[in-house]
mmCIF file of C-alpha atoms in Angstrom:
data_model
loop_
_atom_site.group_PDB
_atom_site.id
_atom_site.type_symbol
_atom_site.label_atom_id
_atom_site.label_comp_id
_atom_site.label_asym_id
_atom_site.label_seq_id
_atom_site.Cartn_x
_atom_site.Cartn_y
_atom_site.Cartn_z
ATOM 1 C CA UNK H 730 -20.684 -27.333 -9.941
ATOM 2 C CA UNK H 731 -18.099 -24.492 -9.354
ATOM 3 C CA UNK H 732 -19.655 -22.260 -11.607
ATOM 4 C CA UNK H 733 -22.614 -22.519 -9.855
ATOM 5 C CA UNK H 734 -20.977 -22.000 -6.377
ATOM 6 C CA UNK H 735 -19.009 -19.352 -8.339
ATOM 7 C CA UNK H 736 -21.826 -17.536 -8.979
ATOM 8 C CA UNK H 737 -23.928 -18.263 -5.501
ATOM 9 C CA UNK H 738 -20.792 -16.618 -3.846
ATOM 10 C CA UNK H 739 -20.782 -13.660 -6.627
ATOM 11 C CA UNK H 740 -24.900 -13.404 -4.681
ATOM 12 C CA UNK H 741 -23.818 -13.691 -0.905
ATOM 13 C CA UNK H 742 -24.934 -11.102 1.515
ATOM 14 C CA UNK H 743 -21.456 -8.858 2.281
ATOM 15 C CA UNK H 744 -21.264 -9.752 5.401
ATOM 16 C CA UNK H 745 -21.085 -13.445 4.628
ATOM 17 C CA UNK H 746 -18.759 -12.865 1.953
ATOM 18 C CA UNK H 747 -16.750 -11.404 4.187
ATOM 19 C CA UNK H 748 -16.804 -13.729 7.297
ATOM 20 C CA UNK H 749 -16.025 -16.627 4.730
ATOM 21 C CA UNK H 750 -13.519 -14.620 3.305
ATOM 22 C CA UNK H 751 -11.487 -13.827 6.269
ATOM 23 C CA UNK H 752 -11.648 -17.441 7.458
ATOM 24 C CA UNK H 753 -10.014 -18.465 4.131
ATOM 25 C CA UNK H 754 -12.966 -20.395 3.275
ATOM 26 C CA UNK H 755 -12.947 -18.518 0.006
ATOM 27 C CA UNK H 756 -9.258 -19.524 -0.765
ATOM 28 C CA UNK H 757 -10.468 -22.480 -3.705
ATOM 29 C CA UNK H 758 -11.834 -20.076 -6.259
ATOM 30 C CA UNK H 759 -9.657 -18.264 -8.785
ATOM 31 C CA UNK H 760 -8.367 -14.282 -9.118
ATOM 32 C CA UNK H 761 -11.314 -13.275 -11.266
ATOM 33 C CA UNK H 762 -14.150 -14.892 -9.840
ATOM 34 C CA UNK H 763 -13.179 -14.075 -5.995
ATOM 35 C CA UNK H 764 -12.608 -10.794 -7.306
ATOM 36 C CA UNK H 765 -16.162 -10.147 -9.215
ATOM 37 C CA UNK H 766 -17.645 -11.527 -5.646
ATOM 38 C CA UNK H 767 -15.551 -8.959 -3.677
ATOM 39 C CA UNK H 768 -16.587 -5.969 -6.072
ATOM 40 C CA UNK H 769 -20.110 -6.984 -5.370
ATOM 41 C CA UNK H 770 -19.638 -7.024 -1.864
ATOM 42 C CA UNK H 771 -18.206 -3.708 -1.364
ATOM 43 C CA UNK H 772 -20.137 -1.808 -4.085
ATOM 44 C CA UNK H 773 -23.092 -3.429 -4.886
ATOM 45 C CA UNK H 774 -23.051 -3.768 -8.215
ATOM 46 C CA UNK H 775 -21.724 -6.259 -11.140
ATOM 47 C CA UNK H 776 -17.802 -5.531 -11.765
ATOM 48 C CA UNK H 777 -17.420 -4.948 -15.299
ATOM 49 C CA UNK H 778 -14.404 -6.769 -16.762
ATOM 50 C CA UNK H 779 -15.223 -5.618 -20.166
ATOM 51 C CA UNK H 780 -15.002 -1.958 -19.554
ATOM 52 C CA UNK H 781 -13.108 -0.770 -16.416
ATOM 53 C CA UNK H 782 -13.013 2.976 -16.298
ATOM 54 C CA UNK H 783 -12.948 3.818 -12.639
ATOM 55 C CA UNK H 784 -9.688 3.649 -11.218
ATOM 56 C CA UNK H 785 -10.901 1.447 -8.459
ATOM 57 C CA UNK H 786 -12.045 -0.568 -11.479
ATOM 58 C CA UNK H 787 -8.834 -0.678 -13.418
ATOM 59 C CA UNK H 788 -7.162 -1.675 -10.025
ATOM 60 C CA UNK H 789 -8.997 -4.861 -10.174
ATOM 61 C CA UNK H 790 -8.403 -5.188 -13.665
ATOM 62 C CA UNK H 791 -4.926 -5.041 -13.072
ATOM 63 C CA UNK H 792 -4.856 -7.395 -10.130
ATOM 64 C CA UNK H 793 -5.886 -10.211 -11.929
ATOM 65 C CA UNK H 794 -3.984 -9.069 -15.168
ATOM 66 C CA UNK H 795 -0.814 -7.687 -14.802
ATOM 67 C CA UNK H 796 1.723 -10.255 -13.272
ATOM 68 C CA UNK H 797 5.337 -8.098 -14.100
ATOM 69 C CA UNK H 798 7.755 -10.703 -12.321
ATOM 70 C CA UNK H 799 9.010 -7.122 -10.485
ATOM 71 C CA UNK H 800 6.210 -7.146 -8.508
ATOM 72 C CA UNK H 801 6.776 -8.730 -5.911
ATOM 73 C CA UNK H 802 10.251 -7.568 -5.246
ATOM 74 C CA UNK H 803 9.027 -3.898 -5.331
ATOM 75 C CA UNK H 804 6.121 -4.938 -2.429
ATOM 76 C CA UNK H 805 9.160 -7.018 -0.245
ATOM 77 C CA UNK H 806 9.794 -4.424 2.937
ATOM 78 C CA UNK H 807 13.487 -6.043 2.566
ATOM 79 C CA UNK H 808 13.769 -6.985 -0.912
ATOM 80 C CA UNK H 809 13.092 -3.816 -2.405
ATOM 81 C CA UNK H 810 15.878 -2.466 -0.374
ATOM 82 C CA UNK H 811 18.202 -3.936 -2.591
ATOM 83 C CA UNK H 812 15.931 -2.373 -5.647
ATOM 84 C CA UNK H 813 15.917 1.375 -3.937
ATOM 85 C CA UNK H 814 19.617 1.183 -3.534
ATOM 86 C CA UNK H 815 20.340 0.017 -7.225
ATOM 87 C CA UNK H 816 17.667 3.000 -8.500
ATOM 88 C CA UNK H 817 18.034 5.973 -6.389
ATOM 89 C CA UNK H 818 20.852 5.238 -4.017
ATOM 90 C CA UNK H 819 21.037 3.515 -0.527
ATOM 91 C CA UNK H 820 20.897 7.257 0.740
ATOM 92 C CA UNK H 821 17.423 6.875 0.576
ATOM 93 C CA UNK H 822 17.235 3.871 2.825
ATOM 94 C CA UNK H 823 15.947 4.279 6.115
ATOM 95 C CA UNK H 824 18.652 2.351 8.003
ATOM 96 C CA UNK H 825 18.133 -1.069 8.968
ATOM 97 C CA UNK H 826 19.289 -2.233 12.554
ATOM 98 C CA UNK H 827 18.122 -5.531 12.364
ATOM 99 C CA UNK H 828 16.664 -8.637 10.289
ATOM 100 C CA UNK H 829 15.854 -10.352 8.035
ATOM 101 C CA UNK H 830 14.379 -12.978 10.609
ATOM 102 C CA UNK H 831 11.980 -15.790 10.262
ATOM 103 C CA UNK H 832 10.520 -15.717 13.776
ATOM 104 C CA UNK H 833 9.899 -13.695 16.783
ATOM 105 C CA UNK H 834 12.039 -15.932 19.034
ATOM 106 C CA UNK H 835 14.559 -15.088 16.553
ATOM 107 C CA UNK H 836 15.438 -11.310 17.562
ATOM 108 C CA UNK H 837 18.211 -10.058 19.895
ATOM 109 C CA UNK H 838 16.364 -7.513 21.207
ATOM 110 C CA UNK H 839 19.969 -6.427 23.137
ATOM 111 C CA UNK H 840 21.946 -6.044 20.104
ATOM 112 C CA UNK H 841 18.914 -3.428 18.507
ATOM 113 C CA UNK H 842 18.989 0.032 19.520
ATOM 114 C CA UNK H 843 16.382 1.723 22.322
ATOM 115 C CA UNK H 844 14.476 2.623 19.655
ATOM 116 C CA UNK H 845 13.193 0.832 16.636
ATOM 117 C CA UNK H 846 10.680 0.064 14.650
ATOM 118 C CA UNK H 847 10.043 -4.157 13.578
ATOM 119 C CA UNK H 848 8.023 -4.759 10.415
ATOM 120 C CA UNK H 849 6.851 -8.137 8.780
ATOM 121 C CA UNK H 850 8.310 -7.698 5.196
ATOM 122 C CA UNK H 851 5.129 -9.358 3.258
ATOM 123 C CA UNK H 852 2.095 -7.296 4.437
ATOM 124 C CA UNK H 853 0.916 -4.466 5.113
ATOM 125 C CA UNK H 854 0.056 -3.217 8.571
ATOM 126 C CA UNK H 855 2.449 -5.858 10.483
ATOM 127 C CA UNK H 856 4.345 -3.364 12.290
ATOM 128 C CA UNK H 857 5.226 -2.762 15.796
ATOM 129 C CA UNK H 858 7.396 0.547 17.034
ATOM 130 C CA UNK H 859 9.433 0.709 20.135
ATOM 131 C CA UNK H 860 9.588 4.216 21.671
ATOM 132 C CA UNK H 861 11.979 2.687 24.303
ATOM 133 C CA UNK H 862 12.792 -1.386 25.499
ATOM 134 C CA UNK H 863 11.774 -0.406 29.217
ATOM 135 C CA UNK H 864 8.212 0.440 28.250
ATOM 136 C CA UNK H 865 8.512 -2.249 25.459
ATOM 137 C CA UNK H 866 5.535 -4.639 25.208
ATOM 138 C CA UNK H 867 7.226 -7.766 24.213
ATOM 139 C CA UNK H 868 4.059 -9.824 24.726
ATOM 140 C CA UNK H 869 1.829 -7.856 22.524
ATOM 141 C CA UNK H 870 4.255 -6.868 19.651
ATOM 142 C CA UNK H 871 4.995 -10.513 19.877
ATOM 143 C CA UNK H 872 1.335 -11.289 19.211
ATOM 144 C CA UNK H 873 1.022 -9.195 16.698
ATOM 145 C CA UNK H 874 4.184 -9.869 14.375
ATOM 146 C CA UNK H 875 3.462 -13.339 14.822
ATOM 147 C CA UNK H 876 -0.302 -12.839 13.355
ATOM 148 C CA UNK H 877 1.267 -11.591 10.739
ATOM 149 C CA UNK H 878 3.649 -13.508 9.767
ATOM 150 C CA UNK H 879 0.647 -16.783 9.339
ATOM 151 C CA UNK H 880 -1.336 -14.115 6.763
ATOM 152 C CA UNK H 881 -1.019 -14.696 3.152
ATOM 153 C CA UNK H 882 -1.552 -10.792 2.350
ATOM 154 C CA UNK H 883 -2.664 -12.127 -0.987
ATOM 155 C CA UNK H 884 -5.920 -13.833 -0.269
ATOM 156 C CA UNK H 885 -8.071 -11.280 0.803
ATOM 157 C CA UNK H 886 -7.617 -8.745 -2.032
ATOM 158 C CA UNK H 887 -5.864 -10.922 -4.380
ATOM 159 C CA UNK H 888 -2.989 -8.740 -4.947
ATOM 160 C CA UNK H 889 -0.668 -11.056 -6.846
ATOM 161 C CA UNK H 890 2.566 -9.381 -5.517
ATOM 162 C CA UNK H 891 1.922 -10.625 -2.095
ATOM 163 C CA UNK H 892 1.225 -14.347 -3.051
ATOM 164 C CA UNK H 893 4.776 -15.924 -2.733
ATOM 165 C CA UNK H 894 6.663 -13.315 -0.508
ATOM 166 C CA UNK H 895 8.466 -15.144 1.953
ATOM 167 C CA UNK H 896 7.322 -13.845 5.624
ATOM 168 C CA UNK H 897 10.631 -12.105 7.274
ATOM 169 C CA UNK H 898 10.774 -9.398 10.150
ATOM 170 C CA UNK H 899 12.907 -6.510 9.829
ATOM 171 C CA UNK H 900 13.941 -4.037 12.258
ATOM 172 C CA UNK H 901 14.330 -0.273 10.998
ATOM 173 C CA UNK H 902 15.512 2.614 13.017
ATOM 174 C CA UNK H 903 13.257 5.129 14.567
ATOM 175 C CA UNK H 904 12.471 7.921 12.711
ATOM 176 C CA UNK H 905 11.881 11.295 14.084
ATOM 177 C CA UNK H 906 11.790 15.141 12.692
ATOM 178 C CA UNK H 907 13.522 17.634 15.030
ATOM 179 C CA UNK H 908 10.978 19.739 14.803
ATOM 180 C CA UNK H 909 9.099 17.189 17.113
ATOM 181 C CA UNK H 910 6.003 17.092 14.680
ATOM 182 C CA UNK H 911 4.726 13.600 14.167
ATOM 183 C CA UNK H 912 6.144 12.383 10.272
ATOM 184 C CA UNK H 913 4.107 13.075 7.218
ATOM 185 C CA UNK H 914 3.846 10.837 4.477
ATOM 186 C CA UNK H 915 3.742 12.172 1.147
ATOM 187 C CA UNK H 916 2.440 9.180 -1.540
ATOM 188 C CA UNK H 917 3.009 9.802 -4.993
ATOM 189 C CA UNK H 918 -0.052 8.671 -7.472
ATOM 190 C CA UNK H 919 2.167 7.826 -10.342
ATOM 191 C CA UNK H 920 0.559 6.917 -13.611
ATOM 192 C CA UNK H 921 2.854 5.956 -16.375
ATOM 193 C CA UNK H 922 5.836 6.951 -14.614
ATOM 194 C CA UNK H 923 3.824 10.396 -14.001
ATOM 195 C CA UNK H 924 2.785 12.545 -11.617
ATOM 196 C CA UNK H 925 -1.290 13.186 -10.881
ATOM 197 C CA UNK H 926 -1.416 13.955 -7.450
ATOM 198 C CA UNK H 927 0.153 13.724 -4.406
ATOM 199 C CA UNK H 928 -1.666 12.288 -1.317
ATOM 200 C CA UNK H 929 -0.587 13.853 1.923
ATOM 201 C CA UNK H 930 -0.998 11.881 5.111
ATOM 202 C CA UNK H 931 -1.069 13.808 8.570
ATOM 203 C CA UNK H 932 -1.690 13.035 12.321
ATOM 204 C CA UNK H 933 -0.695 9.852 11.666
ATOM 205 C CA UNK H 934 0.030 8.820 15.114
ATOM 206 C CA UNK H 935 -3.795 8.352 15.676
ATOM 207 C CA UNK H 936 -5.211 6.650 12.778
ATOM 208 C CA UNK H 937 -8.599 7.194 13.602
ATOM 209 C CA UNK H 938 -7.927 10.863 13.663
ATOM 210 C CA UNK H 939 -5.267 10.327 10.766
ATOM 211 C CA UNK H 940 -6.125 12.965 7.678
ATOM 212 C CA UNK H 941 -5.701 12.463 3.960
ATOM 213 C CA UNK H 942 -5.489 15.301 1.761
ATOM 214 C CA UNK H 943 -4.441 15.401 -2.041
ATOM 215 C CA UNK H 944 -2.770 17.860 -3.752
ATOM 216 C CA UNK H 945 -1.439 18.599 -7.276
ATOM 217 C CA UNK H 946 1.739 18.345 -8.720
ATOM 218 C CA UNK H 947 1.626 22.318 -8.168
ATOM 219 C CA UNK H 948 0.734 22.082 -5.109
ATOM 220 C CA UNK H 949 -2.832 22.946 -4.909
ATOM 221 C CA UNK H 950 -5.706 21.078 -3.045
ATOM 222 C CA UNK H 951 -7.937 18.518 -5.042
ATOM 223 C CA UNK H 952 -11.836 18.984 -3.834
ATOM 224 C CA UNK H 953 -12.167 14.772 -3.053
ATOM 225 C CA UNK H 954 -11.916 12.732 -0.212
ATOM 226 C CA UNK H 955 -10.712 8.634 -0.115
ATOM 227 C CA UNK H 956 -11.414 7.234 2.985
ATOM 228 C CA UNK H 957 -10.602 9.482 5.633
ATOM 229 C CA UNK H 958 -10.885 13.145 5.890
ATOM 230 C CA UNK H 959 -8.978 16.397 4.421
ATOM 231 C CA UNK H 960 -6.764 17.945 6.804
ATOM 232 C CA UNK H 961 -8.325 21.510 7.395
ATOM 233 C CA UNK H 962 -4.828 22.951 8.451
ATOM 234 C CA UNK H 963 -2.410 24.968 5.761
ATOM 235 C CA UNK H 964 -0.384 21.997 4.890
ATOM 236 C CA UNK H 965 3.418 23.870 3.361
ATOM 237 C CA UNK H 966 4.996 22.135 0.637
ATOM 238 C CA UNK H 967 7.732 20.394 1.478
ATOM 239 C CA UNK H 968 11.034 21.553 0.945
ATOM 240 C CA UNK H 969 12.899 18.881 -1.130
ATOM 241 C CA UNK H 970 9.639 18.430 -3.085
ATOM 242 C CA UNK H 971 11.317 18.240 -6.474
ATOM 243 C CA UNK H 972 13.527 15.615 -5.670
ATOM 244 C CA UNK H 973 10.927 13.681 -4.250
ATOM 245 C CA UNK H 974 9.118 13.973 -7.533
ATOM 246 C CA UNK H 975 11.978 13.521 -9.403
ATOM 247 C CA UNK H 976 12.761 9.774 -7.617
ATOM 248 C CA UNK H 977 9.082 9.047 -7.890
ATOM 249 C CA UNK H 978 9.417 9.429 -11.596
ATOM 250 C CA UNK H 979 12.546 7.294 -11.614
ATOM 251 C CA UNK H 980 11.086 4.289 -9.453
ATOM 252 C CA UNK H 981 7.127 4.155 -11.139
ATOM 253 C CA UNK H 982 9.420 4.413 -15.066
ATOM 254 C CA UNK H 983 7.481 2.187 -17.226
ATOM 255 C CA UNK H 984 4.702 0.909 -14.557
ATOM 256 C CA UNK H 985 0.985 1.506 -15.682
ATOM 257 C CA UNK H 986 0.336 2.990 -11.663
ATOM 258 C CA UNK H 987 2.303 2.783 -8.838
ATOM 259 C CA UNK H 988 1.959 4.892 -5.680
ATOM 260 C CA UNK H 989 5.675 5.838 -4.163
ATOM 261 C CA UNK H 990 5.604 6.976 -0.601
ATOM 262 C CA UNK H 991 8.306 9.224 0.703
ATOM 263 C CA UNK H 992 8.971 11.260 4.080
ATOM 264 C CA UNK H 993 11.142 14.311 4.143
ATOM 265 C CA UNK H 994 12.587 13.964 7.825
ATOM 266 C CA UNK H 995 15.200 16.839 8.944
ATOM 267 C CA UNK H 996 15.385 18.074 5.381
ATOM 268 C CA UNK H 997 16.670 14.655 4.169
ATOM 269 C CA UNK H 998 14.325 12.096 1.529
ATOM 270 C CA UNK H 999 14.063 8.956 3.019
ATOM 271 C CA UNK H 1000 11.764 6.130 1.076
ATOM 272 C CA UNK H 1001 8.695 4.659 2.415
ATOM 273 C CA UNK H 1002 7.459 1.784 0.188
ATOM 274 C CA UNK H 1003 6.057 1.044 -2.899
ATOM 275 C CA UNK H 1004 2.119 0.227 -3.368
ATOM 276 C CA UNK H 1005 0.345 -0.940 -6.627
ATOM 277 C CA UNK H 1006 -2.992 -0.859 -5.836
ATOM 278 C CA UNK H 1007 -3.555 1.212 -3.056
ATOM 279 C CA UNK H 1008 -6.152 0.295 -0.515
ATOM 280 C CA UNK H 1009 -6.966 -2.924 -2.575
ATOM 281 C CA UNK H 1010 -9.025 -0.998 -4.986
ATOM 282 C CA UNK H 1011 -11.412 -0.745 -3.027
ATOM 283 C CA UNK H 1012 -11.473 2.815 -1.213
ATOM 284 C CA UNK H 1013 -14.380 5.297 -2.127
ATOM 285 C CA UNK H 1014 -14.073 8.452 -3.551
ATOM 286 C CA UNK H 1015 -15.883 11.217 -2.209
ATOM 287 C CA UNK H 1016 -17.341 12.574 -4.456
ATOM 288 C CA UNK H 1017 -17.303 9.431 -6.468
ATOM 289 C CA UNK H 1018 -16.821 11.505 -9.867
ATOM 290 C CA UNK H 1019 -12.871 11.299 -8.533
ATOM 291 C CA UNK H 1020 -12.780 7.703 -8.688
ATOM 292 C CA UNK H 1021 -13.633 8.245 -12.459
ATOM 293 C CA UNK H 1022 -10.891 11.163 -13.040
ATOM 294 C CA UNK H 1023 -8.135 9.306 -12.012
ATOM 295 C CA UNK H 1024 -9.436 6.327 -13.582
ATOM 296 C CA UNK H 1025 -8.580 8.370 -17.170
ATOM 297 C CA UNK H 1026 -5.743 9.239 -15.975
ATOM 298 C CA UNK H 1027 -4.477 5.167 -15.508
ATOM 299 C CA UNK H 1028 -4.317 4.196 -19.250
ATOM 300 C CA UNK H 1029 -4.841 0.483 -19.947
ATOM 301 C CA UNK H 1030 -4.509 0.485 -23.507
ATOM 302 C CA UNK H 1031 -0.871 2.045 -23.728
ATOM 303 C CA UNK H 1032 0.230 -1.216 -21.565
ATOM 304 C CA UNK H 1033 -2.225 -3.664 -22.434
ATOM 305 C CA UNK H 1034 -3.259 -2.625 -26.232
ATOM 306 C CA UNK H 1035 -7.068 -4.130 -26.701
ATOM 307 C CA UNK H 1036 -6.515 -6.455 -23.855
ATOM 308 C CA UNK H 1037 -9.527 -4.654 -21.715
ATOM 309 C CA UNK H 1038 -11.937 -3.940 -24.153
#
């Protein structure tokens, strides 16, 4: 009977999917399955578990596969503090100014500075900045960390990491170049403990007018597009650029892919986070010959030898 319902799901008009998805309605069937269903829904087309070669493909394939017990530490907002220090040095810590805590009702918002930035440390997108407490919207950032904080990250794309995190809030300082230019993010696509590219994010203070331009590891522009638009602007190489590659190298050692995010804010490297499969596998090249590049450049058989095949 579950195979059947298995496959009826795998058949489900996307929108369905997704509506039962989102509702957790979807929650009883396992990694692989949900996973063949959600392929289907955003592509069209059969996921093929047999011979990944995309690297939105081999994302999947490791989703359901690779379960390293580091994982989940390295996806933590707060545990992989601990981690960063140990690697690179707390140096590379954006400071903390408040936290761990396990509710809203929980934070002193006297004893944190005027500005600040709170983020739930199991998911991604549960954070709330505070350019100043008198303009403050303690109401809505309440509503929103506490969404957050009742989402199992893990169900939707099943990204093991996120399964068992515990739900905390931290608070982290506000960052902010002197140059007054809003922050750019510079994510490293590590592959084997490699550098590909580097993904450069821009005008981030607007994400619908938020750019996304990748580079090489010599600094040149890449002719693709994932999800959101190239920046047309001259974008300058930033300064500390080798060091940032140099840490990436250190903290994606041994990992088949890992993306490492950095900022370079008033000439200091600060870390961002850690991601292993960046935008759930599930973000579309443009053109869609790029999804296929990098996906030889992620090599399955070095970690998993004739595991895939």
């Amino acid at each position: 009977m579950k195979n059947h319902l298995k496959n009826v799901i795998s058949s489900l008009p996307s929108k369905l999917f997704f509506a039962l998805s989102s509702r957790n309605l979807l929650n009883w069937m396992p990694d692989k399955p949900y996973l063949s269903a959600l392929w289907q829904a955003h592509f069209h087309q059969a996921y093929p578990w047999k011979n990944p070669r995309s690297f939105n493909e081999k994302l999947q394939w490791l989703k359901a596969n690779d379960h390293n017990p580091l994982y989940p530490t390295l996806v933590d907002k707060y545990a992989v503090r601990s981690y960063i220090a140990d690697k690179i040095g707390e140096q590379y810590l954006i400071p903390l100014v408040g936290g761990p805590w396990n509710s809203f009702d929980e934070i002193d918002f006297a004893q944190l500075p005027e500005q600040f930035v709170l983020k739930c440390t199991h998911d991604s997108g549960g954070v709330v900045i505070c350019h100043g407490k008198d303009s403050f919207d303690r109401k809505s950032a309440r509503e929103k960390i506490e969404k957050s904080l009742k989402r199992n990250y893990y169900w939707g794309g099943r990204e093991w990491p996120y399964r068992d995190i515990q739900p905390r809030i931290i608070a982290e300082a506000f960052m902010a170049d002197d140059s007054g230019n809003s922050l750019v993010d510079y994510k490293f696509y590590m592959f084997g403990g490699t550098a590909r590219c580097i993904l450069v994010c821009t005008n981030r203070s607007a994400k619908s007018k938020m750019n996304m331009t990748f580079f090489t590891p010599d600094w040149n522009r890449l002719p693709f597009e994932r999800q959101y638009r190239n920046d047309p602007n001259e974008l300058v190489k930033p300064e500390h650029f080798d060091e940032m590659l140099s840490l990436a190298e250190q903290l994606s050692a041994n990992l088949p892919f890992a993306r490492i995010d950095l900022y370079e804010i008033n000439r200091k490297v600060y870390f961002g986070e850690i991601t292993l499969h960046p935008a759930s596998g599930l973000g579309k090249f443009d053109p869609v010959e790029w999804d296929y590049t990098l996906g030889e450049w992620l090599d399955l058989e070095r970690y998993f030898p004739g595991k895939f095949v």
